[in-house]
mmCIF file of C-alpha atoms and ligand atoms in Angstrom:
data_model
loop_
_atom_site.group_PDB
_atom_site.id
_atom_site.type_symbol
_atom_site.label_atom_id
_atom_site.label_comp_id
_atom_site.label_asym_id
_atom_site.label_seq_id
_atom_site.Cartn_x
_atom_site.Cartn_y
_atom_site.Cartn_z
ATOM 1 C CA UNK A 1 98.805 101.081 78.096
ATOM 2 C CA UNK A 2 97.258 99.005 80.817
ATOM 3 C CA UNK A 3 99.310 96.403 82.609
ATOM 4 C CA UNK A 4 97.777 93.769 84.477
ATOM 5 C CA UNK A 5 100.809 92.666 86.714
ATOM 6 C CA UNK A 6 100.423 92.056 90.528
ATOM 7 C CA UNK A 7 101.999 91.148 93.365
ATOM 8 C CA UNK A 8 101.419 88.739 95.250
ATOM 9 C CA UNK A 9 102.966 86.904 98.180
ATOM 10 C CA UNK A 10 105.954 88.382 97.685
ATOM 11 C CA UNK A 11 105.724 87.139 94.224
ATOM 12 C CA UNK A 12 105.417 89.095 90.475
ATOM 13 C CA UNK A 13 102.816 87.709 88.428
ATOM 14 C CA UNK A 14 102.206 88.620 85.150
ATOM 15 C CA UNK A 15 98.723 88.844 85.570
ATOM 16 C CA UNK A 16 96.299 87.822 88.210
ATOM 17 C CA UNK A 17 95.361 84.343 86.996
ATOM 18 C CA UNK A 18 96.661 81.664 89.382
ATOM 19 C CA UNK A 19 95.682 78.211 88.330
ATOM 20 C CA UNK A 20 94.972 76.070 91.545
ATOM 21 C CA UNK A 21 95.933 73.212 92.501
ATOM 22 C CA UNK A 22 94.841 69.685 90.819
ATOM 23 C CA UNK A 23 95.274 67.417 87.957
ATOM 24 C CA UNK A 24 95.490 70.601 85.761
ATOM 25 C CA UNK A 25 98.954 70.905 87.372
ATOM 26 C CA UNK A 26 100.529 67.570 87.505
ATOM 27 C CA UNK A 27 103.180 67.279 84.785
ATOM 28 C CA UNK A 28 104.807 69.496 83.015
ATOM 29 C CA UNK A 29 103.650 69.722 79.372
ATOM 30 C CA UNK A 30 100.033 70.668 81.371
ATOM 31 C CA UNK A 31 102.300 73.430 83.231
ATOM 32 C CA UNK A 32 103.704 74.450 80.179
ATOM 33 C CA UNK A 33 100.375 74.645 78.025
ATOM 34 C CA UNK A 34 99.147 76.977 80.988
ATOM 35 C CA UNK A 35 102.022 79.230 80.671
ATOM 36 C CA UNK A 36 101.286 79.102 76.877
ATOM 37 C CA UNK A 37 97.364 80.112 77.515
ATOM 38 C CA UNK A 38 98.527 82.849 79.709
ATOM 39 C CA UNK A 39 98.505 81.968 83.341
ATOM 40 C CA UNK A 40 100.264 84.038 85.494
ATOM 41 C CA UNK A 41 101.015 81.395 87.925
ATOM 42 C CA UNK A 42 100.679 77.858 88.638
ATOM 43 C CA UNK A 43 100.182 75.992 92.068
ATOM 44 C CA UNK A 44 101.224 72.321 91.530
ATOM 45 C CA UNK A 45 99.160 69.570 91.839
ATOM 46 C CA UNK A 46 99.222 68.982 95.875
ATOM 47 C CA UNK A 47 100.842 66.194 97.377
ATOM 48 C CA UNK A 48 98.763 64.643 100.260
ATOM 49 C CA UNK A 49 100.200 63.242 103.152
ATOM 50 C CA UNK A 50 98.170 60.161 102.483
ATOM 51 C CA UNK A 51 99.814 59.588 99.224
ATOM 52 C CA UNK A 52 102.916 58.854 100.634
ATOM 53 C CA UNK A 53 101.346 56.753 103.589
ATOM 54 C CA UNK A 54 99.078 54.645 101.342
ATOM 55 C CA UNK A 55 101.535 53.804 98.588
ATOM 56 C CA UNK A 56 104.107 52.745 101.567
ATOM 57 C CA UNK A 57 101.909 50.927 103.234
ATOM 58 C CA UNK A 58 101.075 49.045 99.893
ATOM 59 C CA UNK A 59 104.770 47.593 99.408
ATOM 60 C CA UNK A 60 105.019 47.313 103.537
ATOM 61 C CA UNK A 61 102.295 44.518 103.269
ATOM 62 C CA UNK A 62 103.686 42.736 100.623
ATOM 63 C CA UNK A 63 107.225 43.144 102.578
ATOM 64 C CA UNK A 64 105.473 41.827 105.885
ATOM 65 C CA UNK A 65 107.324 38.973 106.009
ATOM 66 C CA UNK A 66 110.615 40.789 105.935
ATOM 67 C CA UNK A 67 110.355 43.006 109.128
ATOM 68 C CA UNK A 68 113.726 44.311 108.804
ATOM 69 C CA UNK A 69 112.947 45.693 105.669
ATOM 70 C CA UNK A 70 110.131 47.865 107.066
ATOM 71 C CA UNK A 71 112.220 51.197 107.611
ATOM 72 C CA UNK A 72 114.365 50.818 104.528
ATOM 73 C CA UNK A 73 111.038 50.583 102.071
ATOM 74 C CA UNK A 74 109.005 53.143 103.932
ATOM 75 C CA UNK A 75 112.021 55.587 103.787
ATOM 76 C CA UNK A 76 112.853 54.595 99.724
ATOM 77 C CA UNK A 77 109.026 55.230 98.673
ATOM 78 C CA UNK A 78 108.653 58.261 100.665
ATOM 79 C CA UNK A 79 111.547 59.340 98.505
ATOM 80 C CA UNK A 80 110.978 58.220 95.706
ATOM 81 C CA UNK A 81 107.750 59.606 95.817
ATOM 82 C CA UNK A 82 109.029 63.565 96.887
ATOM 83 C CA UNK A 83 111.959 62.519 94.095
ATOM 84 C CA UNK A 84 109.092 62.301 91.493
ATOM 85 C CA UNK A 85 107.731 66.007 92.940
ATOM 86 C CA UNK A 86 110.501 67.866 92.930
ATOM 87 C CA UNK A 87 111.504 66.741 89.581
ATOM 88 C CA UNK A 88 107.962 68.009 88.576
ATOM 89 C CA UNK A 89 109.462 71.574 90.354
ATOM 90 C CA UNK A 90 112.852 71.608 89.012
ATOM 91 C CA UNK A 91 111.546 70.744 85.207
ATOM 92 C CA UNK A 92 108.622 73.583 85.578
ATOM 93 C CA UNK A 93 111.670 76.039 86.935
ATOM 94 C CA UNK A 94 113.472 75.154 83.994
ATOM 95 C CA UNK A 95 111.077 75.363 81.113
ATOM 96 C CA UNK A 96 108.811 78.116 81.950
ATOM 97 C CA UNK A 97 108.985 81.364 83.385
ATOM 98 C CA UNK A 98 105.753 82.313 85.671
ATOM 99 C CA UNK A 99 105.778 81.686 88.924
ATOM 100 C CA UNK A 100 105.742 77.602 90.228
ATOM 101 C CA UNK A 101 103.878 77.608 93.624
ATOM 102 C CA UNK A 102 104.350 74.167 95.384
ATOM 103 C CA UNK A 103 101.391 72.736 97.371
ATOM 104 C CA UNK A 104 101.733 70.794 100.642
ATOM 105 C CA UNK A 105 98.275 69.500 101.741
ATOM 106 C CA UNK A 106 98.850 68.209 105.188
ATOM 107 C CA UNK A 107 96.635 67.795 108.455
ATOM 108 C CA UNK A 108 99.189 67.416 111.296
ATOM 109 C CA UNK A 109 102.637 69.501 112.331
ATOM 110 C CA UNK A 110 105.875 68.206 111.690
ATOM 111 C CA UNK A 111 106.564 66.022 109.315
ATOM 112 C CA UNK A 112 106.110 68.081 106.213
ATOM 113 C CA UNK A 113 108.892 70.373 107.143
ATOM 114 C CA UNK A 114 111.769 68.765 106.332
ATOM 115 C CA UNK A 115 109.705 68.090 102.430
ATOM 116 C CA UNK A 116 108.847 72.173 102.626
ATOM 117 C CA UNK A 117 112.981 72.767 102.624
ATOM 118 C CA UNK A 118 113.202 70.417 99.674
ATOM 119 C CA UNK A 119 110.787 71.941 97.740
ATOM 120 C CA UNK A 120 112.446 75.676 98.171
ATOM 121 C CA UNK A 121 115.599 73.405 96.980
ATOM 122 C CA UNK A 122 114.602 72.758 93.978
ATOM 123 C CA UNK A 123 113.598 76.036 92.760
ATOM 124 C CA UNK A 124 109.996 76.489 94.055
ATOM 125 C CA UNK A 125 108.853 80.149 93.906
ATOM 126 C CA UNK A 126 106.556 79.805 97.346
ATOM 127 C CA UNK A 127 104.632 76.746 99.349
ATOM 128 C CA UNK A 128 100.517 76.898 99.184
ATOM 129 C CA UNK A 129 99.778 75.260 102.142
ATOM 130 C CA UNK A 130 96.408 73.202 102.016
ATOM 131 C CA UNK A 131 95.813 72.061 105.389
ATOM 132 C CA UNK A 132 92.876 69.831 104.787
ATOM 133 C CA UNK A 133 91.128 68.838 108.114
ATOM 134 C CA UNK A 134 88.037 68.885 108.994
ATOM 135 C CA UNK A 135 87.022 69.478 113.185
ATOM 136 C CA UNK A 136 85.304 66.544 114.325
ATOM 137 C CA UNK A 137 87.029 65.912 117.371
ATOM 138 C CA UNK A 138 84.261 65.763 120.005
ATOM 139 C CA UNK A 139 86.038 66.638 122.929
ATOM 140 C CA UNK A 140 88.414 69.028 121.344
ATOM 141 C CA UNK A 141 88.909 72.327 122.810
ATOM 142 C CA UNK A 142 87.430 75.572 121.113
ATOM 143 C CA UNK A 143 90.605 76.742 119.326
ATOM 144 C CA UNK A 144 92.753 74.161 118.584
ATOM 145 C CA UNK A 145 91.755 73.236 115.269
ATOM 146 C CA UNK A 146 92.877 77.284 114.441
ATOM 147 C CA UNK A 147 95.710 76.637 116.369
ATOM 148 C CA UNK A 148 96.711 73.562 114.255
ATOM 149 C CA UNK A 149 96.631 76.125 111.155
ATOM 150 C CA UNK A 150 99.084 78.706 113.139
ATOM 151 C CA UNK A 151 101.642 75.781 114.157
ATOM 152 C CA UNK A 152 101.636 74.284 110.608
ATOM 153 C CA UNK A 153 102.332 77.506 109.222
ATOM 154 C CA UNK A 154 104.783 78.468 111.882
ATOM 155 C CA UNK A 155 106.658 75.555 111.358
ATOM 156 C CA UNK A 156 106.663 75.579 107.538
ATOM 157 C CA UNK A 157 107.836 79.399 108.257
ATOM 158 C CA UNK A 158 111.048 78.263 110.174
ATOM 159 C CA UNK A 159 112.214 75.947 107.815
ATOM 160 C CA UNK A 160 112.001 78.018 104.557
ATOM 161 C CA UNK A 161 112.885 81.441 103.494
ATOM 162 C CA UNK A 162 110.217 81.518 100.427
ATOM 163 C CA UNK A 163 107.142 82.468 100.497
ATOM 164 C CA UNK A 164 104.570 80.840 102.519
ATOM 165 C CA UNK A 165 100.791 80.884 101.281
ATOM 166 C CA UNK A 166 97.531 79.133 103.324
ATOM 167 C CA UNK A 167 94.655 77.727 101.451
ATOM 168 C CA UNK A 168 91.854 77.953 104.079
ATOM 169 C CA UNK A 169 88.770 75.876 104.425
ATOM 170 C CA UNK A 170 85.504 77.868 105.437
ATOM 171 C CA UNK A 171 84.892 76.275 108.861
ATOM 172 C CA UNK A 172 85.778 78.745 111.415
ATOM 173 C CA UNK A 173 84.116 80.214 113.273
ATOM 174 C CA UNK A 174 85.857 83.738 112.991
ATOM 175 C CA UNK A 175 87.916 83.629 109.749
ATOM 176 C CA UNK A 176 88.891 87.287 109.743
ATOM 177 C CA UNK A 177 90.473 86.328 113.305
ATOM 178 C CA UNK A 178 92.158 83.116 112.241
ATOM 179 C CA UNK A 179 93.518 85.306 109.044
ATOM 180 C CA UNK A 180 94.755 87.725 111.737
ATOM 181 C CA UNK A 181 96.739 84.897 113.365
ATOM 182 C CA UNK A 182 98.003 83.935 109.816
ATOM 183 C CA UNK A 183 99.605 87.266 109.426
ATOM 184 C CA UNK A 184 100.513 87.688 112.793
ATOM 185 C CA UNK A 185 102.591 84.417 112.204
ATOM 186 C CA UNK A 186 103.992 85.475 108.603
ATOM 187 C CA UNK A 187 101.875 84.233 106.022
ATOM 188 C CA UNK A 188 103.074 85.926 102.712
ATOM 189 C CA UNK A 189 99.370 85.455 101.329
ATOM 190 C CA UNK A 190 95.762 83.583 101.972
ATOM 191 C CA UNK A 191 94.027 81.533 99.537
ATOM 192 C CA UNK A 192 90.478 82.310 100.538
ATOM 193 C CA UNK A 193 88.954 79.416 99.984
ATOM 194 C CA UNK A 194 89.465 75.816 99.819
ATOM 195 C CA UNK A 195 86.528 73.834 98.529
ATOM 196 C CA UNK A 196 86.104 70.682 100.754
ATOM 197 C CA UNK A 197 85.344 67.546 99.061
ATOM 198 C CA UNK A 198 81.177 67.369 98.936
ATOM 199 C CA UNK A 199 79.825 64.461 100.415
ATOM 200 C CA UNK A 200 76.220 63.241 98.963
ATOM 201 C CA UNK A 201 73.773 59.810 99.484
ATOM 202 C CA UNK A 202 72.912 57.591 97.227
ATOM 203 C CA UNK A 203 69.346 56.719 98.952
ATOM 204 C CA UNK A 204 68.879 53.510 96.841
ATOM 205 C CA UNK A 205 72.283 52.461 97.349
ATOM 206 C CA UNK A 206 72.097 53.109 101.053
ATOM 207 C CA UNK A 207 75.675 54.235 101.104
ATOM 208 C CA UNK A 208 77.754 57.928 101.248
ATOM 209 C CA UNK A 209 78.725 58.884 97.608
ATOM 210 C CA UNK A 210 80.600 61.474 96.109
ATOM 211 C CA UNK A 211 79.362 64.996 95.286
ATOM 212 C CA UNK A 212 80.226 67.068 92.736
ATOM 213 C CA UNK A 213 83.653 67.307 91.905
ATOM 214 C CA UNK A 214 83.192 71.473 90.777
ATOM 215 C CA UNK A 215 82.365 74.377 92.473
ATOM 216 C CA UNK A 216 79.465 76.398 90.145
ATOM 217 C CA UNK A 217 79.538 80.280 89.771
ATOM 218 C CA UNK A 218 77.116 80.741 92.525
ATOM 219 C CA UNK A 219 79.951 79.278 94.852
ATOM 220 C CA UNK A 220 81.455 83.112 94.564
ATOM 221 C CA UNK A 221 79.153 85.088 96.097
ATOM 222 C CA UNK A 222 80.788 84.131 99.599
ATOM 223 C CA UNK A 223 84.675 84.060 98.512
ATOM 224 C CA UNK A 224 84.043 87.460 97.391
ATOM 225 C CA UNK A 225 82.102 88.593 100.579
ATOM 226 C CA UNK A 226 84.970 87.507 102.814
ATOM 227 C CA UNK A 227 87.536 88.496 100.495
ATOM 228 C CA UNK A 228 86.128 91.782 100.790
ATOM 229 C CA UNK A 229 85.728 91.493 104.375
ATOM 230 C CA UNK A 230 88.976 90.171 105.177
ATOM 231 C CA UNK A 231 90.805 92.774 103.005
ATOM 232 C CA UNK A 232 88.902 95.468 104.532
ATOM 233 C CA UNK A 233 90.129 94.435 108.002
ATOM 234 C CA UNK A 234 93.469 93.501 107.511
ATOM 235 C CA UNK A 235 95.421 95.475 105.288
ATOM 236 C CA UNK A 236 98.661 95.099 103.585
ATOM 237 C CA UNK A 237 98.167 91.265 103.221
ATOM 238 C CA UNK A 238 97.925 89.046 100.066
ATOM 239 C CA UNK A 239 94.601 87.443 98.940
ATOM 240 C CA UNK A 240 93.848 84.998 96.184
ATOM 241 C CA UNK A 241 90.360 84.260 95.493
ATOM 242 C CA UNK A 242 89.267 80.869 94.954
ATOM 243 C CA UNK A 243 86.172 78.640 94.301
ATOM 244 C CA UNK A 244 83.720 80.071 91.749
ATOM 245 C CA UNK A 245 85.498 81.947 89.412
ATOM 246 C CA UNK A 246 84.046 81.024 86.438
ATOM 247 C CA UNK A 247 82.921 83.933 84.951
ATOM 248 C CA UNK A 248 85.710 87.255 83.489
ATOM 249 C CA UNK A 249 83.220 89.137 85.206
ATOM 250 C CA UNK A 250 83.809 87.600 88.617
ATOM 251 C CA UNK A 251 87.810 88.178 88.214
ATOM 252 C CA UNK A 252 86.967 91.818 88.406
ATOM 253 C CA UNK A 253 84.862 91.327 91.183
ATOM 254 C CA UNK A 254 87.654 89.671 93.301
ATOM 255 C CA UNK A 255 89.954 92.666 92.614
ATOM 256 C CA UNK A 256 87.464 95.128 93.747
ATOM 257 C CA UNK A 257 86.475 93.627 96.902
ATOM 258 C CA UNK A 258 90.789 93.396 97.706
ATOM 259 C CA UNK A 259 91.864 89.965 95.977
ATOM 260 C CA UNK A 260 95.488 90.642 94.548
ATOM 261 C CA UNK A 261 95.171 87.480 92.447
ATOM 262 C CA UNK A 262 92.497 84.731 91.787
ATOM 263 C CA UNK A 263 93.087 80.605 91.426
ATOM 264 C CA UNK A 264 90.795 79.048 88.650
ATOM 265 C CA UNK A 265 90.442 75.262 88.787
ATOM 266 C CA UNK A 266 86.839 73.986 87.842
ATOM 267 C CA UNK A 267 86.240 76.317 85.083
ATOM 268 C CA UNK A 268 89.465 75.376 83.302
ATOM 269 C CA UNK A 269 88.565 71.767 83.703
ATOM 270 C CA UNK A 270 85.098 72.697 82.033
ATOM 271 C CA UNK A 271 85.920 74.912 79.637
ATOM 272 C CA UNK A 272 89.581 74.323 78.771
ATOM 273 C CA UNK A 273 92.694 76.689 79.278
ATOM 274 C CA UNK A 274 91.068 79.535 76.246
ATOM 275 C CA UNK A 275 89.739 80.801 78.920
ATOM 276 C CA UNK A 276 92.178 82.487 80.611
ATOM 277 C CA UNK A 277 93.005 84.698 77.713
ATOM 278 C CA UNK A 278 88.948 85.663 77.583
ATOM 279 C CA UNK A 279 89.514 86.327 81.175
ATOM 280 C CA UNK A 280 92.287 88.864 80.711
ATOM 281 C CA UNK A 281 90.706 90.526 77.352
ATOM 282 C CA UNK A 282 87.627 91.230 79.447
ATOM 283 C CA UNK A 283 90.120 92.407 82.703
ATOM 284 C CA UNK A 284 91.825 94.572 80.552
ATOM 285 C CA UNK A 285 88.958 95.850 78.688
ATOM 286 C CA UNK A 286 86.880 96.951 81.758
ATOM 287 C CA UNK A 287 90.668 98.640 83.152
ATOM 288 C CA UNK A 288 90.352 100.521 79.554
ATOM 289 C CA UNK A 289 86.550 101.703 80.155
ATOM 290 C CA UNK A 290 87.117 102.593 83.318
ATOM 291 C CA UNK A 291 90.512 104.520 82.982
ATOM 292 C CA UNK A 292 92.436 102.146 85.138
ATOM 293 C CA UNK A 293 96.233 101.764 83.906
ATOM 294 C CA UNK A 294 97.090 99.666 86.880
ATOM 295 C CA UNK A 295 95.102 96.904 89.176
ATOM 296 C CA UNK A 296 96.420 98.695 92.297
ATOM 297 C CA UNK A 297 94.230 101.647 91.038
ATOM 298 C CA UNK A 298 91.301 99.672 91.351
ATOM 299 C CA UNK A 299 92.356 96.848 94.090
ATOM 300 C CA UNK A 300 90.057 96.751 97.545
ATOM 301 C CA UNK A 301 88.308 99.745 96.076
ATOM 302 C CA UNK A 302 84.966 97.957 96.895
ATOM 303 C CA UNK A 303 86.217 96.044 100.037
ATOM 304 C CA UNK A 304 84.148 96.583 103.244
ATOM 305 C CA UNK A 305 86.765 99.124 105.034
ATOM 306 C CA UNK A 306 84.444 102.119 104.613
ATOM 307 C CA UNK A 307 82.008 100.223 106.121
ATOM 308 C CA UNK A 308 81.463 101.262 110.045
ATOM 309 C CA UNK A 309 79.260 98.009 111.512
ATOM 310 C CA UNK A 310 79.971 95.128 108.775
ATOM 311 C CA UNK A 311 77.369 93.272 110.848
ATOM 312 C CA UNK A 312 74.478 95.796 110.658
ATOM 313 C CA UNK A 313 75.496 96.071 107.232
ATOM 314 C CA UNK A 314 74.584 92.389 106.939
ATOM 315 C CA UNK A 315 71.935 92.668 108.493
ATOM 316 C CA UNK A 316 70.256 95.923 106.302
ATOM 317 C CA UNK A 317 71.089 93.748 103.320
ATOM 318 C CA UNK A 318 69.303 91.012 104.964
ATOM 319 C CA UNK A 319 66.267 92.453 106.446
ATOM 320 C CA UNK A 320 65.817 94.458 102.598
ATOM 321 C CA UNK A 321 66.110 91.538 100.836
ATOM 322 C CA UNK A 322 64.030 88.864 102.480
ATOM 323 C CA UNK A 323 62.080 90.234 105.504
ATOM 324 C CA UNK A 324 59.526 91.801 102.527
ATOM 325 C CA UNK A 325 59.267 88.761 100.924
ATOM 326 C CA UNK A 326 56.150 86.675 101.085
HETATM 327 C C1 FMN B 401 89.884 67.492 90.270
HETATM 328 C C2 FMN B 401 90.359 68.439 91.346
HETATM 329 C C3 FMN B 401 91.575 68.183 91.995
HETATM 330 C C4 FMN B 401 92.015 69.023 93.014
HETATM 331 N N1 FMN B 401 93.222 68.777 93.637
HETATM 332 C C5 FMN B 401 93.662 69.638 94.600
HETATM 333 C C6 FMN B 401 94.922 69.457 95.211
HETATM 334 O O1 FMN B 401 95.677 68.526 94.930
HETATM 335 N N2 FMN B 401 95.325 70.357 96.142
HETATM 336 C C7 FMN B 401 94.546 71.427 96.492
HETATM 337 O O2 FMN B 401 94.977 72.244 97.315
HETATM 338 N N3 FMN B 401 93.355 71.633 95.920
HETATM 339 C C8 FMN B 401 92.887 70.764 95.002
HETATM 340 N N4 FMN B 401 91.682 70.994 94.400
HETATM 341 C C9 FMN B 401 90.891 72.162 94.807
HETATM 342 C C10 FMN B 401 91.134 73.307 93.842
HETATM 343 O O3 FMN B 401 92.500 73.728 93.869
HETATM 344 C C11 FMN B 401 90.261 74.515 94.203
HETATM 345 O O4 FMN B 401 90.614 75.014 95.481
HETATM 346 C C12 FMN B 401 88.779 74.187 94.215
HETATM 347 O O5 FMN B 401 88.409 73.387 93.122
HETATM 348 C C13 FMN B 401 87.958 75.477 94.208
HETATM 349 O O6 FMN B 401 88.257 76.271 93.079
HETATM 350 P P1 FMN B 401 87.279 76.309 91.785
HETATM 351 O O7 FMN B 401 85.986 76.822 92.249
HETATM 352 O O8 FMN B 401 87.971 77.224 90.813
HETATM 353 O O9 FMN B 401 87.168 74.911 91.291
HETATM 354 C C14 FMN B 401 91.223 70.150 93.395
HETATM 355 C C15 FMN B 401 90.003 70.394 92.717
HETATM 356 C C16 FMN B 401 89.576 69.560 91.716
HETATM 357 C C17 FMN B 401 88.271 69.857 91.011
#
């Protein structure tokens, strides 16, 4: 009998199914519908810095004439707001039974960490950090933008004894090194990768629009390239997989090239949460055919380890595929 349990951060998951962070996560008859389908985890819905910012500075300007009252409201909707998220925690803890990540998605140190304690308070299984930045800085210095993701994590590290995950964005230059740093600094797991919100034009409208909202399958060619890199050079470290897995298929894939869990989001929103259970039929189906009992039979099998020279191996693939093209 074939069991598709893994661990993960530190974590036990029934299966390898995460479901990532978004509106799919935001209340808890969603959460508990997902635990119905078959998830074997759930990252809440994230809650942004600016959230908390925007909403206080809402009631602040209606307050203006009341300076004194400035502190007092910013401090009761900042509150009020974290009340309304860990109650979110505390009623997943209490009606369901996978795993209920947490999600901070934050672009500065500090003043999450206090909010990171409260979270582990109310019965959060481990924080998915999402530190959502993007280096524009002109005159920054090569390095600090990593840096920012090692004191954020560092700091989120000191203040809580559960498990700490980082959802990374793709713009690094060396991600296997800033992963390196992540470990060296105690993350329990990497979520590999963040999809950044995809700016478009509207040429008749003259004006920046929004892109679109979900990744497509052909997004996981490269999360499962760097998952397999990254596994192959840093052992003994948690992966998830995320942005384009939409297919069962690609689940598999994730495994093989190290990933010791995936996080769905688009395809669920597209094709509801039946999915998940095709997705772990076909998992468990392809562990049958291939005699697997286990996924750590079969985990990293295919990630780039055995490979001597990953860049000449990048470049063989490269110069077969489309130097004899005409
Ligand atoms: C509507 C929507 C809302 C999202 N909200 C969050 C969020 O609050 N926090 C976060 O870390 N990621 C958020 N994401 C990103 C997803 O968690 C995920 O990383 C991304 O969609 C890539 O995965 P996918 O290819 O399976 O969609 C959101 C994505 C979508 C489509």
């Amino acid at each position: 009998m074939e069991t598709l349990q893994t661990a993960y951060a530190g974590l036990t998951l029934r299966n390898p199914l995460i479901v990532a962070s978004s509106g799919l996560t935001n209340n808890i008859d969603k959460i508990k519908d997902l635990e119905k389908a078959g998830a074997g985890a759930v990252v809440l819905k994230s809650l942004f810095e600016e959230q908390i910012l925007d909403q206080a500075d809402h009631v602040l300007y209606h307050s203006a004439d009341y300076p004194e009252a400035y502190d007092y409201v910013q401090n009761y909707v900042r509150s009020h707001r974290i009340e309304e998220y860990l109650t979110l925690i505390r009623e997943a803890k209490a009606s369901c039974s996978i795993p209920i990540i947490a999600s901070i998605n934050c672009y500065d140190n500090g003043s999450w960490v206090s909010f990171a304690r409260d979270m582990e308070a109310a019965g959060a299984d481990a924080i998915e950090i999402n530190i959502l930045k993007i280096a524009t800085v002109l005159d920054e210095k090569p390095g600090e933008y990593e840096k920012l993701h090692t004191d954020i994590l560092k700091a989120i590290k000191n203040a809580v004894k559960i498990p700490v995950t980082v959802k990374m964005g793709q713009r690094f230059s060396n991600i296997v090194a800033v992963v390196n740093q992540l470990k060296a600094n105690n993350a329990d797991g990497v979520v590999l990768f963040n999809r950044f919100y995809q700016p478009d034009i509207d040429i008749h409208k003259m004006q920046f629009t929004s892109g679109t909202v979900f990744s497509s399958s052909s997004d996981f060619s490269n999360t499962m390239r760097w998952i397999g890199i990254v596994s192959g050079q840093i052992p003994n470290l948690s992966l998830a997989a995320s942005t384009g897995v939409h297919e069962p298929e690609a689940v598999i894939k994730a495994l093989l090239a190290g990933a010791s869990a995936v996080e769905l989001c688009s395809v669920l929103y597209q094709h509801g949460n039946g999915i998940i259970m095709q997705m772990l039929t076909i998992l468990e189906e392809w562990m049958q055919s291939q005699g697997f009992k286990t996924i750590g039979e079969f985990k990293g099998l295919l990630n780039f380890k055995n490979v001597p020279d990953q860049s000449y191996y990048e470049r063989v693939q490269f110069m077969k595929y489309f130097s004899n093209r005409d």
